[in-house]
Amino acid sequence: MRIGELSRRTGVSVRLLRYYEEQGLLDARRTAGGQRVYDDDAPQTVRRIRTFLEAGLPTKVIREVLDCVCGSDAEVEPCLSPLLVARLDEIEHRIADLQSARTSLAALVAASAAPNA
């Protein structure tokens, strides 16, 4: 299938599909005229990419994980669990840092809004 059809079937823009290809996430053959042609499983690959992006994985990690998808769009081989758990831990730490910053900022805002004594 050509890139326009893949875009229509997945709801992902042509520009983003090209980006996925540049990042090594999506493969396409080229016609003699230079047009991209994707395999029949490309829509499923795009759905998997979207699932991993929504989970906060960077494209570099997705490139490593994509070949290890074994069933549904997000089911991966058990050997990848440590990588995914580590990524989840990173996100949890960032959330904790943001919550701490929010608390500190809220205190500053409250202090600046209080009338001078």
PDB file of C-alpha atoms in Angstrom:
ATOM      1  CA  MET A   1       0.000   0.000   0.000  1.00  0.00           C
ATOM      2  CA  ARG A   2       1.109   3.553  -0.623  1.00  0.00           C
ATOM      3  CA  ILE A   3       1.690   6.177   2.035  1.00  0.00           C
ATOM      4  CA  GLY A   4      -1.651   7.948   1.464  1.00  0.00           C
ATOM      5  CA  GLU A   5      -3.588   4.757   2.033  1.00  0.00           C
ATOM      6  CA  LEU A   6      -1.541   3.942   5.144  1.00  0.00           C
ATOM      7  CA  SER A   7      -2.278   7.426   6.426  1.00  0.00           C
ATOM      8  CA  ARG A   8      -6.018   6.997   5.836  1.00  0.00           C
ATOM      9  CA  ARG A   9      -6.101   3.548   7.443  1.00  0.00           C
ATOM     10  CA  THR A  10      -4.205   4.615  10.567  1.00  0.00           C
ATOM     11  CA  GLY A  11      -5.202   8.251  10.990  1.00  0.00           C
ATOM     12  CA  VAL A  12      -1.512   9.191  11.111  1.00  0.00           C
ATOM     13  CA  SER A  13      -0.344  12.011   8.873  1.00  0.00           C
ATOM     14  CA  VAL A  14       1.885  11.346   5.885  1.00  0.00           C
ATOM     15  CA  ARG A  15       4.518  13.586   7.422  1.00  0.00           C
ATOM     16  CA  LEU A  16       4.537  11.536  10.631  1.00  0.00           C
ATOM     17  CA  LEU A  17       4.755   8.281   8.685  1.00  0.00           C
ATOM     18  CA  ARG A  18       7.840   9.654   6.919  1.00  0.00           C
ATOM     19  CA  TYR A  19       9.285  10.564  10.307  1.00  0.00           C
ATOM     20  CA  TYR A  20       8.689   7.013  11.562  1.00  0.00           C
ATOM     21  CA  GLU A  21      10.575   5.735   8.539  1.00  0.00           C
ATOM     22  CA  GLU A  22      13.456   8.168   9.174  1.00  0.00           C
ATOM     23  CA  GLN A  23      13.640   6.936  12.759  1.00  0.00           C
ATOM     24  CA  GLY A  24      13.867   3.307  11.640  1.00  0.00           C
ATOM     25  CA  LEU A  25      10.436   2.400  13.012  1.00  0.00           C
ATOM     26  CA  LEU A  26       8.664   1.722   9.728  1.00  0.00           C
ATOM     27  CA  ASP A  27       9.997   0.103   6.565  1.00  0.00           C
ATOM     28  CA  ALA A  28       8.973   0.945   3.026  1.00  0.00           C
ATOM     29  CA  ARG A  29      10.087  -0.251  -0.351  1.00  0.00           C
ATOM     30  CA  ARG A  30      10.435   2.222  -3.189  1.00  0.00           C
ATOM     31  CA  THR A  31       8.889   1.956  -6.607  1.00  0.00           C
ATOM     32  CA  ALA A  32      10.904   2.786  -9.728  1.00  0.00           C
ATOM     33  CA  GLY A  33       9.332   6.240  -9.426  1.00  0.00           C
ATOM     34  CA  GLY A  34      10.535   6.601  -5.837  1.00  0.00           C
ATOM     35  CA  GLN A  35       7.128   6.226  -4.162  1.00  0.00           C
ATOM     36  CA  ARG A  36       6.914   4.434  -0.840  1.00  0.00           C
ATOM     37  CA  VAL A  37       5.146   1.078  -0.738  1.00  0.00           C
ATOM     38  CA  TYR A  38       4.339  -0.528   2.606  1.00  0.00           C
ATOM     39  CA  ASP A  39       3.642  -4.161   3.463  1.00  0.00           C
ATOM     40  CA  ASP A  40       0.164  -5.287   4.513  1.00  0.00           C
ATOM     41  CA  ASP A  41       1.207  -5.369   8.183  1.00  0.00           C
ATOM     42  CA  ALA A  42       2.211  -1.668   8.190  1.00  0.00           C
ATOM     43  CA  PRO A  43      -1.064  -0.469   9.810  1.00  0.00           C
ATOM     44  CA  GLN A  44      -0.466  -2.808  12.742  1.00  0.00           C
ATOM     45  CA  THR A  45       3.121  -1.577  13.030  1.00  0.00           C
ATOM     46  CA  VAL A  46       1.900   2.031  13.072  1.00  0.00           C
ATOM     47  CA  ARG A  47      -0.647   1.177  15.810  1.00  0.00           C
ATOM     48  CA  ARG A  48       2.141  -0.393  17.852  1.00  0.00           C
ATOM     49  CA  ILE A  49       4.332   2.668  17.393  1.00  0.00           C
ATOM     50  CA  ARG A  50       1.454   4.912  18.529  1.00  0.00           C
ATOM     51  CA  THR A  51       0.837   2.689  21.571  1.00  0.00           C
ATOM     52  CA  PHE A  52       4.473   2.918  22.641  1.00  0.00           C
ATOM     53  CA  LEU A  53       4.605   6.677  22.021  1.00  0.00           C
ATOM     54  CA  GLU A  54       1.477   7.141  24.139  1.00  0.00           C
ATOM     55  CA  ALA A  55       3.241   5.160  26.883  1.00  0.00           C
ATOM     56  CA  GLY A  56       6.005   7.770  26.849  1.00  0.00           C
ATOM     57  CA  LEU A  57       8.678   5.693  25.143  1.00  0.00           C
ATOM     58  CA  PRO A  58      11.102   7.646  22.959  1.00  0.00           C
ATOM     59  CA  THR A  59      11.579   6.522  19.366  1.00  0.00           C
ATOM     60  CA  LYS A  60      15.054   5.194  20.176  1.00  0.00           C
ATOM     61  CA  VAL A  61      13.552   2.744  22.674  1.00  0.00           C
ATOM     62  CA  ILE A  62      10.619   1.927  20.399  1.00  0.00           C
ATOM     63  CA  ARG A  63      13.075   0.945  17.678  1.00  0.00           C
ATOM     64  CA  GLU A  64      14.578  -1.614  20.095  1.00  0.00           C
ATOM     65  CA  VAL A  65      11.210  -2.867  21.363  1.00  0.00           C
ATOM     66  CA  LEU A  66       9.229  -3.005  18.130  1.00  0.00           C
ATOM     67  CA  ASP A  67      10.691  -6.302  16.924  1.00  0.00           C
ATOM     68  CA  CYS A  68       9.801  -7.909  20.256  1.00  0.00           C
ATOM     69  CA  VAL A  69       6.049  -7.372  20.005  1.00  0.00           C
ATOM     70  CA  CYS A  70       4.581 -10.850  20.045  1.00  0.00           C
ATOM     71  CA  GLY A  71       0.817 -10.586  20.053  1.00  0.00           C
ATOM     72  CA  SER A  72      -1.483  -7.636  20.383  1.00  0.00           C
ATOM     73  CA  ASP A  73      -0.380  -4.101  19.628  1.00  0.00           C
ATOM     74  CA  ALA A  74       1.280  -3.744  23.036  1.00  0.00           C
ATOM     75  CA  GLU A  75       2.162  -7.295  24.088  1.00  0.00           C
ATOM     76  CA  VAL A  76       5.952  -7.693  24.274  1.00  0.00           C
ATOM     77  CA  GLU A  77       8.344 -10.518  25.004  1.00  0.00           C
ATOM     78  CA  PRO A  78       8.953 -11.010  28.761  1.00  0.00           C
ATOM     79  CA  CYS A  79      12.660 -10.220  28.333  1.00  0.00           C
ATOM     80  CA  LEU A  80      11.672  -6.574  27.730  1.00  0.00           C
ATOM     81  CA  SER A  81       9.946  -6.204  31.093  1.00  0.00           C
ATOM     82  CA  PRO A  82      13.085  -4.838  32.825  1.00  0.00           C
ATOM     83  CA  LEU A  83      13.446  -2.128  30.181  1.00  0.00           C
ATOM     84  CA  LEU A  84       9.795  -1.149  30.450  1.00  0.00           C
ATOM     85  CA  VAL A  85       9.873  -1.230  34.262  1.00  0.00           C
ATOM     86  CA  ALA A  86      12.958   0.998  34.241  1.00  0.00           C
ATOM     87  CA  ARG A  87      11.189   3.461  31.955  1.00  0.00           C
ATOM     88  CA  LEU A  88       8.144   3.420  34.237  1.00  0.00           C
ATOM     89  CA  ASP A  89      10.415   4.137  37.229  1.00  0.00           C
ATOM     90  CA  GLU A  90      11.912   7.115  35.375  1.00  0.00           C
ATOM     91  CA  ILE A  91       8.427   8.494  34.734  1.00  0.00           C
ATOM     92  CA  GLU A  92       7.421   7.970  38.377  1.00  0.00           C
ATOM     93  CA  HIS A  93      10.513   9.930  39.508  1.00  0.00           C
ATOM     94  CA  ARG A  94       9.730  12.757  37.095  1.00  0.00           C
ATOM     95  CA  ILE A  95       6.156  12.883  38.399  1.00  0.00           C
ATOM     96  CA  ALA A  96       7.416  13.050  41.991  1.00  0.00           C
ATOM     97  CA  ASP A  97       9.819  15.866  41.043  1.00  0.00           C
ATOM     98  CA  LEU A  98       7.011  17.775  39.313  1.00  0.00           C
ATOM     99  CA  GLN A  99       4.696  17.336  42.301  1.00  0.00           C
ATOM    100  CA  SER A 100       7.410  18.685  44.602  1.00  0.00           C
ATOM    101  CA  ALA A 101       7.996  21.661  42.306  1.00  0.00           C
ATOM    102  CA  ARG A 102       4.238  22.276  42.169  1.00  0.00           C
ATOM    103  CA  THR A 103       4.005  22.312  45.953  1.00  0.00           C
ATOM    104  CA  SER A 104       6.928  24.759  46.221  1.00  0.00           C
ATOM    105  CA  LEU A 105       5.521  27.005  43.504  1.00  0.00           C
ATOM    106  CA  ALA A 106       2.056  26.995  45.079  1.00  0.00           C
ATOM    107  CA  ALA A 107       3.639  28.075  48.372  1.00  0.00           C
ATOM    108  CA  LEU A 108       5.433  30.951  46.625  1.00  0.00           C
ATOM    109  CA  VAL A 109       2.233  32.045  44.918  1.00  0.00           C
ATOM    110  CA  ALA A 110       0.345  31.913  48.206  1.00  0.00           C
ATOM    111  CA  ALA A 111       3.057  33.897  49.981  1.00  0.00           C
ATOM    112  CA  SER A 112       3.109  36.560  47.279  1.00  0.00           C
ATOM    113  CA  ALA A 113      -0.675  36.904  47.391  1.00  0.00           C
ATOM    114  CA  ALA A 114      -0.803  37.329  51.183  1.00  0.00           C
ATOM    115  CA  PRO A 115      -1.213  40.910  52.407  1.00  0.00           C
ATOM    116  CA  ASN A 116       1.920  42.413  53.919  1.00  0.00           C
ATOM    117  CA  ALA A 117       1.859  42.319  57.686  1.00  0.00           C
TER     118      ALA A 117
END
